[in-house]
């Protein structure tokens, strides 16, 4: 009897052990399955406009990423309702897609890390310290010693204070391209035609502040004379022609044309209010016309005490986008009108020409500006405002929007009717500095003018009267009422 | 297999004869009707960035917390109390068949309840001048995505409820256990995110696995029209685990 009880106990223990083992094995199996599933997965975007998918260009670029790139997002989480909640949600979705696409393409060079500024202070401090970043809320794209910081506010397009679109994909792609660029490009300032001096400290015609400003931001800046050269140097990222006084010789003009057209280079030209440079035919080929006269603006608040022109109207161009969004002012000296006229070009179909800056509606382009003669708008003679003050053109090769990454992206030319806004006396203005950076981003293809559209943020509103809303409430109780009736019928039948 | 379908039909009939099912169903539809109305009201006051369907399914957890315990608490607890379970297990029905039949019945009922909520946009369009807003209310990616989410996550929630029911003879204890379990799965994973990472030096730390468990993020993806294999695996494997544990718990009654 006692032995039988012992056997029974042993059998019971055996069964319990067997059950526990089964549970353990099931847990292990499902754990392993989930681990594998979290690493190898598929994702489908069912939305009509594929709102949550990466563009083909981004996919192609991620596949070709040749150097290790780290994306570090240092932001406070704060949970639901926190100011960064939306940004974090958008970034997680976007960078999750980046990571997944890179993995799908077999490219191990991309890593993404989200660091909570408050909960993970040690890591945040270490990352920000290592890269010498002083802004606590930072989004960093790092490759080797190169760093690109993406200001969070630039990730959204806004209109009248409301978010219209998320342009994170283009911003991150631009940063990725920048930090993996094979070698640093040099910004050459042309000389030999009476241009503003690159290292000159002269307040009116000196660019020493600009050269320091650019160098401290990691750009290599050098002066260049085209005389005696067979071509523009290979490492030229962009050419600056600031305030030429005399005509450029035909040979140099040919070199500039070659650089722009055959090598898809970028030329940024800043003219004096008067004088002939011989560049008009080149500008015309790029759909830009330099008008006659000088821009006069008589509207209140359009001039500083020193007589500088205050510009607050911008075109929808990547170079001026941040100025427009932040509501900043650009300080100009005397300026010529510069307008976009694509019909001047022989092949306008491949050109994209846009005007960048405008004077106010009460301005005009004065043709007859002579000492002692009062400035007055003359109908039929002077051009009425707003007058365009700068224009930018970009040549697009035909296969631009096909995702052939080796295809030419086309050259770029920007023309400003004033050179003085780069001079030492005006470069202190925040708007002027931002315009220079915006121009460089565009000229060096760092702008978000990739084939990556911003994702629109939609908003929905329902129009219903109070009475309709009140009437709707009992109607929505209809399904519950039907089920109640079914319950009563069942109860009655059962009884 | 025929035996399984016979048990399933029996369980399905029992569910429709049980007052608890009607109480759960009516409360569920009343509450969701009210929530749908409040959501539409919000859309009349301010423009919203998500569709009504997305906002509606974001509130899935409110009905889940009471409907799942109400539907599953009876499952095994009542049968254990009355001794029916032991009697059923002495027949030719195998424990796994019994568990799957009970699960199938409550899952079918749960799906029917959610499917009934599709009437809300229809009522809103028919009963008001919202004819022009038809496209917004019937936004298919968010509607189907949300329904797919409740269908897939419901598998896990109901299997968890059924497992809790197999642990006790008391329906009340089962319901409390089920509520606690659901709270841990739905809200607990979110609370885990509040814990600072264990290994801050390792890129990503343990944030990746924790984010994998985020039920609310799964819902946001589904209702935005994104379908991902990871939540499927998570919910399906969780369901298999809880059904397996329930079967083990029931089999030990033999």
XYZ file of C-alpha atoms in Angstrom:
749
model
C 0.000 0.000 0.000
C 2.827 2.337 1.041
C 4.856 1.365 -1.995
C 1.875 2.044 -4.250
C 1.574 5.551 -2.804
C 5.320 6.104 -3.345
C 4.978 5.007 -6.988
C 2.018 7.299 -7.438
C 3.956 10.259 -5.988
C 6.943 9.495 -8.197
C 4.701 9.270 -11.238
C 3.090 12.560 -10.309
C 6.481 14.251 -9.938
C 7.529 12.790 -13.270
C 4.411 14.155 -14.928
C 4.964 17.567 -13.358
C 8.602 17.563 -14.484
C 7.518 16.514 -17.954
C 4.950 19.337 -18.099
C 7.451 21.928 -16.915
C 9.937 20.726 -19.518
C 7.292 21.045 -22.241
C 6.457 24.575 -21.109
C 10.138 25.510 -21.020
C 10.747 24.102 -24.494
C 7.666 25.902 -25.841
C 8.891 29.169 -24.331
C 12.353 28.692 -25.828
C 10.963 27.805 -29.229
C 8.602 30.773 -29.353
C 11.299 33.094 -27.964
C 13.698 32.024 -30.713
C 10.977 32.364 -33.326
C 10.193 35.892 -32.168
C 13.863 36.833 -32.098
C 14.261 35.695 -35.708
C 10.963 37.305 -36.674
C 12.021 40.647 -35.246
C 15.190 40.593 -37.326
C 13.827 39.264 -40.605
C 10.516 40.772 -41.447
C 8.425 42.229 -44.232
C 6.463 45.449 -44.248
C 3.806 46.539 -46.727
C 2.449 50.015 -47.219
C -1.228 49.768 -48.195
C -1.801 53.517 -48.427
C -2.847 54.814 -51.840
C 0.090 57.207 -52.210
C 2.587 54.907 -50.435
C 2.924 57.573 -47.761
C 5.090 55.469 -45.490
C 7.499 54.049 -48.066
C 10.911 55.298 -49.093
C 11.390 56.736 -52.550
C 13.327 54.704 -55.141
C 16.197 57.214 -54.971
C 16.599 56.747 -51.217
C 16.526 52.976 -51.615
C 19.188 53.149 -54.311
C 21.398 55.464 -52.239
C 21.084 53.286 -49.140
C 22.054 50.230 -51.144
C 25.212 51.996 -52.341
C 26.310 53.380 -48.979
C 30.027 52.620 -49.062
C 31.141 53.852 -45.632
C 29.745 53.191 -42.150
C 27.234 55.877 -41.187
C 25.742 56.368 -37.741
C 22.464 58.213 -37.246
C 22.105 59.435 -33.653
C 18.836 60.938 -32.520
C 19.215 62.647 -29.142
C 15.771 63.856 -28.093
C 13.628 63.698 -24.963
C 10.761 61.224 -25.287
C 8.334 62.531 -22.665
C 5.490 60.210 -23.719
C 2.102 61.106 -25.148
C 1.423 64.817 -25.551
C 5.096 65.770 -25.270
C 6.356 68.352 -27.800
C 8.703 65.819 -29.371
C 6.135 63.017 -29.530
C 5.197 63.611 -33.138
C 8.775 64.156 -34.277
C 9.923 60.977 -32.559
C 7.079 58.944 -34.059
C 7.885 60.244 -37.552
C 11.614 59.656 -37.069
C 11.141 56.133 -35.745
C 9.017 55.222 -38.735
C 11.379 56.846 -41.237
C 14.655 55.599 -39.765
C 13.138 52.159 -39.191
C 12.512 52.126 -42.948
C 16.089 53.307 -43.617
C 17.464 50.506 -41.461
C 15.218 47.870 -42.997
C 16.016 48.897 -46.585
C 19.769 48.933 -45.886
C 19.479 45.451 -44.410
C 17.361 44.197 -47.311
C 19.995 45.487 -49.707
C 22.671 43.648 -47.735
C 24.371 46.861 -46.682
C 25.630 46.728 -43.083
C 26.960 50.296 -43.138
C 23.981 52.040 -41.574
C 23.247 52.122 -37.848
C 20.529 54.100 -36.100
C 20.346 54.898 -32.398
C 17.687 56.774 -30.475
C 18.942 58.250 -27.207
C 16.516 59.644 -24.671
C 17.956 62.922 -23.484
C 16.478 62.618 -19.985
C 16.340 58.898 -19.297
C 19.716 58.105 -20.769
C 21.704 61.191 -19.869
C 25.064 59.451 -19.642
C 24.874 58.122 -23.183
C 23.501 61.449 -24.476
C 26.355 63.377 -22.820
C 28.908 60.958 -24.170
C 27.596 61.127 -27.753
C 27.209 64.914 -27.792
C 30.615 65.358 -26.139
C 32.342 62.989 -28.567
C 31.083 64.981 -31.533
C 31.508 68.395 -29.920
C 27.820 69.272 -30.219
C 26.480 71.839 -27.787
C 22.770 71.676 -28.705
C 21.192 69.114 -26.369
C 18.341 68.155 -28.717
C 20.294 67.002 -31.737
C 19.974 64.756 -34.721
C 23.414 63.745 -35.933
C 24.553 61.903 -39.026
C 28.148 60.767 -38.595
C 30.625 58.986 -40.826
C 34.210 58.795 -39.590
C 35.220 62.316 -38.645
C 32.458 63.962 -40.689
C 29.357 65.175 -38.985
C 26.136 66.647 -40.240
C 23.584 68.044 -37.819
C 19.933 68.183 -38.821
C 18.001 70.885 -36.934
C 14.670 69.282 -35.897
C 12.605 72.278 -37.072
C 13.827 71.845 -40.647
C 12.164 68.442 -40.888
C 8.697 69.909 -41.335
C 7.227 72.242 -43.908
C 4.886 74.698 -42.278
C 2.336 77.154 -43.544
C 0.730 79.756 -41.306
C 2.033 77.922 -38.238
C 0.569 74.569 -39.287
C 2.576 71.551 -40.360
C 1.960 70.780 -44.031
C 4.543 68.094 -44.795
C 7.325 65.970 -43.331
C 10.540 66.176 -45.315
C 12.651 63.933 -43.134
C 13.516 61.506 -45.913
C 15.140 64.174 -48.075
C 16.905 65.749 -45.074
C 18.467 62.470 -43.946
C 19.380 61.447 -47.459
C 21.080 64.789 -48.029
C 23.033 64.402 -44.795
C 24.020 60.839 -45.684
C 25.327 61.959 -49.057
C 27.247 64.797 -47.484
C 29.057 62.784 -44.841
C 29.982 60.043 -47.307
C 31.205 62.379 -50.057
C 34.629 61.027 -51.126
C 36.664 64.157 -50.510
C 36.210 67.732 -49.438
C 35.433 70.145 -52.205
C 37.006 73.560 -52.464
C 35.060 76.788 -52.840
C 37.027 78.918 -55.309
C 36.658 82.709 -55.350
C 37.574 84.000 -58.805
C 40.012 86.899 -59.002
C 41.714 89.010 -61.624
C 38.777 91.189 -62.709
C 38.548 93.591 -59.773
C 36.508 91.246 -57.590
C 36.023 91.731 -53.853
C 39.117 90.539 -51.975
C 38.751 87.158 -50.309
C 41.055 88.001 -47.424
C 40.446 91.747 -47.453
C 39.144 93.314 -44.245
C 37.682 96.279 -46.134
C 34.113 96.748 -44.875
C 32.678 97.521 -48.314
C 34.652 95.308 -50.689
C 36.281 92.784 -48.371
C 35.239 89.172 -47.851
C 37.444 88.245 -44.860
C 34.387 87.624 -42.680
C 32.852 85.400 -45.312
C 36.029 83.349 -45.716
C 36.294 82.884 -41.926
C 32.603 82.062 -41.724
C 32.956 79.369 -44.390
C 36.197 77.918 -43.035
C 34.793 77.539 -39.531
C 31.979 75.531 -41.084
C 34.376 73.047 -42.632
C 34.574 74.458 -46.162
C 37.922 74.771 -47.893
C 38.106 78.276 -49.393
C 40.688 79.486 -51.919
C 41.229 82.301 -54.365
C 41.515 81.350 -58.045
C 42.674 83.148 -61.141
C 41.626 81.508 -64.384
C 44.307 83.336 -66.378
C 46.780 80.775 -67.722
C 44.691 77.805 -66.590
C 43.414 75.196 -68.988
C 40.385 74.361 -66.869
C 38.651 74.983 -63.588
C 40.368 72.803 -60.928
C 39.005 69.281 -60.513
C 38.283 69.728 -56.817
C 36.064 72.788 -57.333
C 32.827 72.378 -55.410
C 31.544 75.788 -56.470
C 32.920 78.994 -57.988
C 32.190 82.418 -56.514
C 32.404 85.479 -58.704
C 31.896 88.406 -56.349
C 31.739 91.930 -57.776
C 33.811 91.755 -60.999
C 34.641 95.233 -62.288
C 35.871 94.422 -65.764
C 34.780 92.158 -68.586
C 35.882 88.563 -68.372
C 38.065 87.504 -71.333
C 36.392 85.111 -73.816
C 38.798 82.316 -72.885
C 37.784 82.499 -69.228
C 34.135 82.649 -70.210
C 34.661 79.454 -72.197
C 36.242 77.774 -69.163
C 33.242 78.785 -67.059
C 30.851 77.418 -69.681
C 32.741 74.129 -69.810
C 32.725 73.899 -66.046
C 28.985 74.520 -65.881
C 27.876 72.462 -68.834
C 30.346 69.632 -69.249
C 31.227 69.130 -65.588
C 27.879 70.080 -64.018
C 29.603 72.684 -61.883
C 28.083 75.434 -59.780
C 28.750 79.129 -60.332
C 27.513 81.772 -57.888
C 27.711 85.258 -59.347
C 27.239 88.507 -57.420
C 27.232 91.649 -59.545
C 27.970 95.267 -58.805
C 25.096 97.720 -59.388
C 26.806 98.980 -62.514
C 29.407 97.856 -65.015
C 29.616 95.348 -67.832
C 31.113 91.927 -67.137
C 30.414 90.203 -70.441
C 28.502 87.488 -68.659
C 25.087 88.333 -70.134
C 25.229 85.707 -72.960
C 26.136 83.041 -70.411
C 23.288 84.126 -68.136
C 20.889 84.132 -71.097
C 21.828 80.543 -71.945
C 20.741 79.663 -68.412
C 17.467 81.586 -68.660
C 18.535 84.534 -66.498
C 18.306 88.179 -67.483
C 20.117 90.986 -65.658
C 17.829 93.993 -65.992
C 18.714 97.615 -66.392
C 18.701 100.162 -63.604
C 18.894 100.041 -59.833
C 16.209 98.880 -57.449
C 14.694 101.681 -55.380
C 12.347 100.833 -52.552
C 10.325 103.583 -50.900
C 8.039 101.448 -48.746
C 8.292 102.061 -44.986
C 10.770 99.747 -43.330
C 12.420 98.769 -46.601
C 15.634 100.695 -45.910
C 18.032 100.911 -43.010
C 19.399 104.236 -41.759
C 22.532 103.518 -43.768
C 20.390 103.101 -46.894
C 20.658 99.318 -47.165
C 17.774 97.511 -48.786
C 15.844 95.159 -46.467
C 14.509 92.112 -48.288
C 11.758 90.000 -46.758
C 10.112 88.389 -49.780
C 11.530 85.113 -51.023
C 10.837 82.681 -53.818
C 10.043 79.034 -53.155
C 13.618 77.848 -53.584
C 15.667 75.525 -51.354
C 18.264 78.273 -50.839
C 15.739 80.686 -49.336
C 13.351 78.210 -47.675
C 14.712 78.584 -44.152
C 14.779 82.401 -44.456
C 11.127 82.362 -45.384
C 10.155 79.962 -42.613
C 12.038 81.847 -39.932
C 10.848 85.236 -41.221
C 14.387 86.637 -41.478
C 15.546 89.694 -43.388
C 18.411 89.905 -45.880
C 20.455 93.085 -46.058
C 21.381 94.246 -49.567
C 23.188 97.264 -50.923
C 22.312 98.817 -54.254
C 21.013 96.090 -56.477
C 20.238 95.443 -60.108
C 17.097 93.577 -61.116
C 17.768 89.933 -61.987
C 14.902 87.937 -63.392
C 14.154 84.450 -64.609
C 13.386 84.172 -68.319
C 13.748 80.553 -69.437
C 12.764 81.462 -73.010
C 16.155 83.138 -73.423
C 17.785 79.736 -73.218
C 18.262 77.550 -76.280
C 16.896 74.475 -74.483
C 14.425 75.759 -71.862
C 12.981 72.264 -71.392
C 16.005 71.121 -69.419
C 16.180 74.253 -67.277
C 14.627 75.034 -63.956
C 14.938 78.769 -63.291
C 13.557 80.410 -60.160
C 13.686 83.881 -58.674
C 15.049 84.032 -55.141
C 14.602 87.506 -53.651
C 12.122 90.291 -54.282
C 11.868 93.937 -53.322
C 8.557 95.185 -51.929
C 5.463 96.099 -53.932
C 6.275 99.824 -53.619
C 9.672 99.529 -55.252
C 10.798 99.997 -58.830
C 13.886 99.576 -60.984
C 15.161 103.100 -61.673
C 16.772 103.389 -65.091
C 17.857 106.975 -64.866
C 19.923 107.274 -61.718
C 22.141 110.322 -61.931
C 23.647 112.422 -59.166
C 21.472 115.445 -58.421
C 18.408 114.039 -60.188
C 15.572 113.142 -57.744
C 14.532 109.488 -57.858
C 10.988 109.119 -59.134
C 9.077 106.256 -60.717
C 8.394 106.920 -64.375
C 5.541 105.004 -65.915
C 6.600 103.131 -69.053
C 10.300 103.679 -68.381
C 11.018 102.131 -65.012
C 10.107 98.592 -64.092
C 7.423 98.432 -61.404
C 7.944 96.358 -58.221
C 8.142 93.859 -56.752
C 11.430 93.521 -58.569
C 13.329 90.197 -58.539
C 16.849 90.690 -57.174
C 18.364 87.258 -57.730
C 17.672 84.129 -59.762
C 18.984 80.591 -59.778
C 19.000 78.112 -62.630
C 19.597 74.447 -62.672
C 20.163 72.326 -65.725
C 18.439 68.991 -65.550
C 19.702 66.186 -67.681
C 16.959 64.108 -69.230
C 17.478 61.098 -67.053
C 17.377 63.189 -63.893
C 14.342 61.494 -62.489
C 15.303 58.030 -63.489
C 17.199 56.486 -60.694
C 20.547 56.226 -62.389
C 22.796 57.564 -59.697
C 25.760 57.963 -61.969
C 23.780 60.143 -64.337
C 24.633 63.804 -64.508
C 22.652 65.971 -62.125
C 23.155 69.133 -64.202
C 25.028 72.344 -63.444
C 23.799 75.282 -61.374
C 24.056 79.014 -61.792
C 22.915 81.707 -59.374
C 23.009 85.420 -60.187
C 22.563 88.183 -57.623
C 22.094 91.815 -58.547
C 24.215 92.873 -55.570
C 27.639 91.766 -54.370
C 27.564 93.925 -51.269
C 25.490 91.568 -49.180
C 28.528 89.275 -48.897
C 30.821 92.120 -47.842
C 32.205 92.389 -44.329
C 29.838 95.226 -43.347
C 26.695 93.198 -44.083
C 27.672 89.625 -43.328
C 26.898 90.086 -39.638
C 23.181 89.973 -40.526
C 21.810 86.530 -39.689
C 19.682 86.499 -42.834
C 22.722 87.100 -45.041
C 24.637 84.256 -43.407
C 21.720 81.891 -43.732
C 21.318 82.828 -47.375
C 24.979 81.999 -48.016
C 24.573 78.592 -46.363
C 21.332 77.934 -48.225
C 23.031 78.811 -51.510
C 25.946 76.533 -50.757
C 23.654 73.670 -49.819
C 21.940 74.101 -53.143
C 25.134 74.617 -55.141
C 26.870 71.606 -53.617
C 23.769 69.462 -54.119
C 23.257 69.312 -50.394
C 19.831 70.783 -50.709
C 16.725 68.709 -50.489
C 16.237 68.957 -54.195
C 16.716 65.266 -54.535
C 14.058 63.169 -56.169
C 12.446 62.739 -52.758
C 9.185 64.552 -52.220
C 8.087 65.670 -48.756
C 5.290 63.565 -47.298
C 2.203 65.718 -46.936
C 0.561 65.837 -43.526
C -3.181 65.776 -44.084
C -5.862 67.161 -41.873
C -9.553 66.352 -41.896
C -12.558 68.303 -40.755
C -16.159 67.115 -40.563
C -18.939 69.636 -40.989
C -21.992 68.712 -38.908
C -24.548 70.937 -37.218
C -25.211 70.685 -33.476
C -28.624 69.284 -34.152
C -27.258 66.576 -36.452
C -24.698 65.616 -33.825
C -27.409 65.356 -31.166
C -29.540 63.243 -33.498
C -26.614 60.967 -34.297
C -25.961 59.909 -30.705
C -29.095 57.738 -30.231
C -28.679 56.391 -33.762
C -25.243 55.049 -32.886
C -26.875 53.031 -30.090
C -28.757 51.026 -32.763
C -26.349 48.023 -32.888
C -26.456 47.746 -29.070
C -30.271 47.942 -29.132
C -30.478 45.160 -31.714
C -28.264 42.926 -29.576
C -30.360 43.716 -26.479
C -33.488 42.674 -28.334
C -31.798 39.467 -29.483
C -30.840 38.760 -25.836
C -34.435 39.302 -24.668
C -35.793 36.974 -27.373
C -33.284 34.253 -26.409
C -34.153 34.654 -22.706
C -37.901 34.390 -23.465
C -37.427 31.310 -25.661
C -35.277 29.630 -23.011
C -37.885 30.346 -20.344
C -11.990 16.610 -36.604
C -15.749 16.007 -36.623
C -15.595 15.748 -32.850
C -13.886 19.138 -32.685
C -16.577 20.793 -34.809
C -19.281 19.213 -32.676
C -17.704 20.684 -29.525
C -17.206 24.017 -31.294
C -20.896 24.135 -32.282
C -21.849 23.320 -28.705
C -19.624 26.065 -27.296
C -20.931 28.548 -29.877
C -24.536 27.708 -28.865
C -23.663 28.046 -25.158
C -22.148 31.438 -25.784
C -25.291 32.723 -27.487
C -27.445 31.366 -24.659
C -25.339 32.927 -21.918
C -26.582 36.274 -20.489
C -22.950 37.281 -19.824
C -22.302 37.318 -23.582
C -25.195 39.717 -24.165
C -24.144 41.950 -21.279
C -20.591 42.065 -22.669
C -21.835 42.668 -26.223
C -24.315 45.407 -25.349
C -21.832 47.232 -23.128
C -19.198 46.932 -25.835
C -21.420 48.363 -28.585
C -22.847 51.114 -26.380
C -19.446 52.250 -25.247
C -17.927 52.153 -28.725
C -20.959 53.968 -30.167
C -20.423 56.729 -27.637
C -16.708 56.883 -28.371
C -17.366 57.057 -32.110
C -19.740 59.942 -31.551
C -17.166 61.762 -29.391
C -14.552 61.257 -32.114
C -16.839 62.693 -34.799
C -17.615 65.616 -32.513
C -13.867 66.251 -32.208
C -13.673 66.376 -36.020
C -16.355 69.065 -36.140
C -14.419 71.260 -33.706
C -10.847 71.091 -35.029
C -9.138 69.618 -38.098
C -7.501 66.310 -37.150
C -4.533 64.620 -38.760
C -5.798 61.062 -38.345
C -8.953 59.635 -39.874
C -11.955 58.835 -37.600
C -11.258 55.105 -38.072
C -7.643 55.484 -36.902
C -8.734 57.410 -33.808
C -11.517 54.896 -33.158
C -9.235 51.860 -33.231
C -6.665 53.660 -31.074
C -9.193 53.224 -28.255
C -9.342 49.433 -28.719
C -7.972 48.860 -25.216
C -11.010 50.332 -23.440
C -13.481 47.632 -24.532
C -10.790 44.926 -24.493
C -10.234 45.366 -20.742
C -13.812 44.387 -19.891
C -15.081 42.394 -22.872
C -12.288 39.825 -22.908
C -12.616 38.910 -19.178
C -16.420 38.826 -19.501
C -16.297 36.500 -22.495
C -13.591 34.160 -21.237
C -14.096 33.979 -17.464
C -16.803 31.372 -17.871
C -14.679 29.192 -20.176
C -13.108 26.667 -17.807
C -13.686 28.182 -14.356
C -17.427 27.458 -14.358
C -16.938 23.925 -15.684
C -14.320 23.209 -13.055
C -16.630 24.477 -10.327
C -19.546 22.315 -11.477
C -17.332 19.313 -12.259
C -18.348 19.368 -15.922
C -14.767 19.646 -17.045
C -13.703 16.312 -15.549
C -16.800 14.687 -16.980
C -16.135 16.088 -20.461
C -12.544 14.908 -20.298
C -13.635 11.340 -19.608
C -15.347 11.320 -23.021
C -13.499 10.945 -26.315
C -12.884 14.687 -26.535
C -9.198 15.523 -26.182
C -8.105 18.502 -24.036
C -6.621 20.311 -27.042
C -9.913 19.951 -28.951
C -11.860 21.326 -26.022
C -9.498 24.293 -25.638
C -9.559 25.090 -29.345
C -13.357 24.782 -29.496
C -13.855 27.179 -26.578
C -11.310 29.543 -28.042
C -12.881 29.388 -31.503
C -16.327 30.178 -30.104
C -15.278 33.254 -28.080
C -13.037 34.476 -30.873
C -15.931 34.256 -33.358
C -18.152 36.214 -30.966
C -15.423 38.817 -30.398
C -14.940 39.273 -34.158
C -18.683 39.646 -34.650
C -18.779 42.402 -32.054
C -15.974 44.327 -33.769
C -17.535 43.725 -37.178
C -20.733 45.320 -35.827
C -18.780 48.538 -35.232
C -18.535 48.886 -39.038
C -22.143 49.990 -38.788
C -21.075 53.217 -37.065
C -19.624 54.964 -40.149
C -22.580 53.699 -42.175
C -25.061 55.107 -39.625
C -23.141 58.402 -39.526
C -23.309 58.740 -43.326
C -26.956 57.662 -43.603
C -28.266 59.604 -40.625
C -26.653 62.968 -41.310
C -25.651 65.236 -44.157
C -22.212 63.650 -44.163
C -22.603 62.283 -47.687
C -19.572 64.355 -48.719
C -17.518 62.918 -45.856
C -18.233 59.350 -46.938
C -14.699 58.894 -48.255
C -13.201 60.064 -44.959
C -15.399 57.820 -42.821
C -14.911 54.829 -45.116
C -11.143 55.360 -45.442
C -10.306 51.782 -46.363
C -6.633 51.491 -45.337
C -7.338 52.731 -41.814
C -10.617 50.818 -41.507
C -9.264 47.471 -42.690
C -5.933 48.032 -40.971
C -7.693 48.716 -37.661
C -9.953 45.689 -38.060
C -6.993 43.507 -38.963
C -5.262 44.692 -35.803
C -8.206 43.880 -33.523
C -8.585 40.515 -35.250
C -4.927 39.579 -34.799
C -4.453 41.059 -31.321
C -7.788 39.511 -30.244
C -6.238 36.084 -30.735
C -3.666 36.818 -28.037
C -6.030 38.620 -25.661
C -8.670 35.883 -25.756
C -6.166 33.050 -25.436
C -4.742 34.851 -22.402
C -8.253 35.197 -20.940
C -8.961 31.540 -21.551
C -5.690 30.553 -19.895
C -6.615 32.622 -16.821
C -9.994 30.894 -16.764
C -8.265 27.497 -16.660
C -6.318 28.486 -13.522
C -9.210 28.951 -11.125
C -12.612 27.567 -10.181
C -13.963 31.060 -9.561
C -15.174 33.165 -12.488
C -14.401 36.321 -10.537
C -10.797 35.281 -9.882
C -10.462 34.333 -13.562
C -11.783 37.715 -14.646
C -9.365 39.553 -12.314
C -6.443 37.446 -13.524
C -7.457 38.078 -17.114
C -7.736 41.829 -16.547
C -4.296 41.897 -14.910
C -2.773 39.856 -17.723
C -4.270 42.150 -20.363
C -3.040 45.183 -18.486
C 0.480 43.748 -18.441
C 0.445 42.956 -22.155
C -1.115 46.246 -23.292
C 0.141 48.827 -20.809
C 3.073 46.965 -19.211
C 5.109 46.965 -22.412
C 4.703 50.731 -22.543
C 5.875 51.090 -18.958
C 9.011 49.126 -19.825
C 10.031 52.016 -22.066
C 10.239 54.230 -19.008
C 13.080 52.176 -17.558
C 16.522 53.551 -18.456
C 18.438 51.173 -20.616
C 20.357 48.485 -18.809
C 23.399 48.695 -21.060
C 23.689 52.284 -22.217
C 26.964 51.657 -24.001
C 25.511 49.119 -26.370
C 23.827 50.806 -29.332
C 20.107 50.347 -28.993
C 20.422 48.626 -25.594
C 17.332 46.556 -24.933
C 15.058 49.148 -26.484
C 14.650 47.064 -29.661
C 12.983 44.036 -28.003
C 10.843 46.293 -25.799
C 9.674 48.268 -28.808
C 8.831 44.964 -30.483
C 6.248 44.401 -27.736
C 4.555 47.789 -28.070
C 0.903 47.002 -28.729
C 0.004 50.667 -29.327
C 2.697 51.053 -31.959
C 1.441 47.930 -33.717
C -2.003 49.513 -33.823
C -0.678 52.827 -35.162
C 1.019 50.981 -38.006
C -2.012 48.847 -38.834
C -4.485 51.715 -38.710
C -2.195 53.877 -40.839
C -2.318 51.177 -43.533
C 1.071 49.570 -42.852
C 1.153 45.818 -42.499
C 4.178 44.319 -40.828
C 4.980 40.647 -40.257
C 6.387 41.275 -36.757
C 3.120 41.958 -34.915
C 1.589 38.922 -36.649
C 4.357 36.717 -35.335
C 4.161 38.275 -31.883
C 0.387 37.800 -31.522
C 0.245 34.401 -33.183
C 3.131 32.984 -31.166
C 1.634 34.450 -27.967
C -1.679 32.816 -28.847
C -0.026 29.462 -29.457
C 1.794 29.773 -26.136
C -1.327 30.576 -24.101
C -3.421 27.926 -25.839
C -0.648 25.431 -25.148
C -0.509 26.468 -21.481
C -4.303 26.228 -21.258
C -4.201 22.737 -22.759
C -1.508 21.721 -20.261
C -3.569 23.154 -17.380
C -6.724 21.347 -18.590
C -4.904 18.084 -19.273
C -3.597 18.044 -15.702
C -7.225 17.693 -14.569
C -7.275 14.226 -16.108
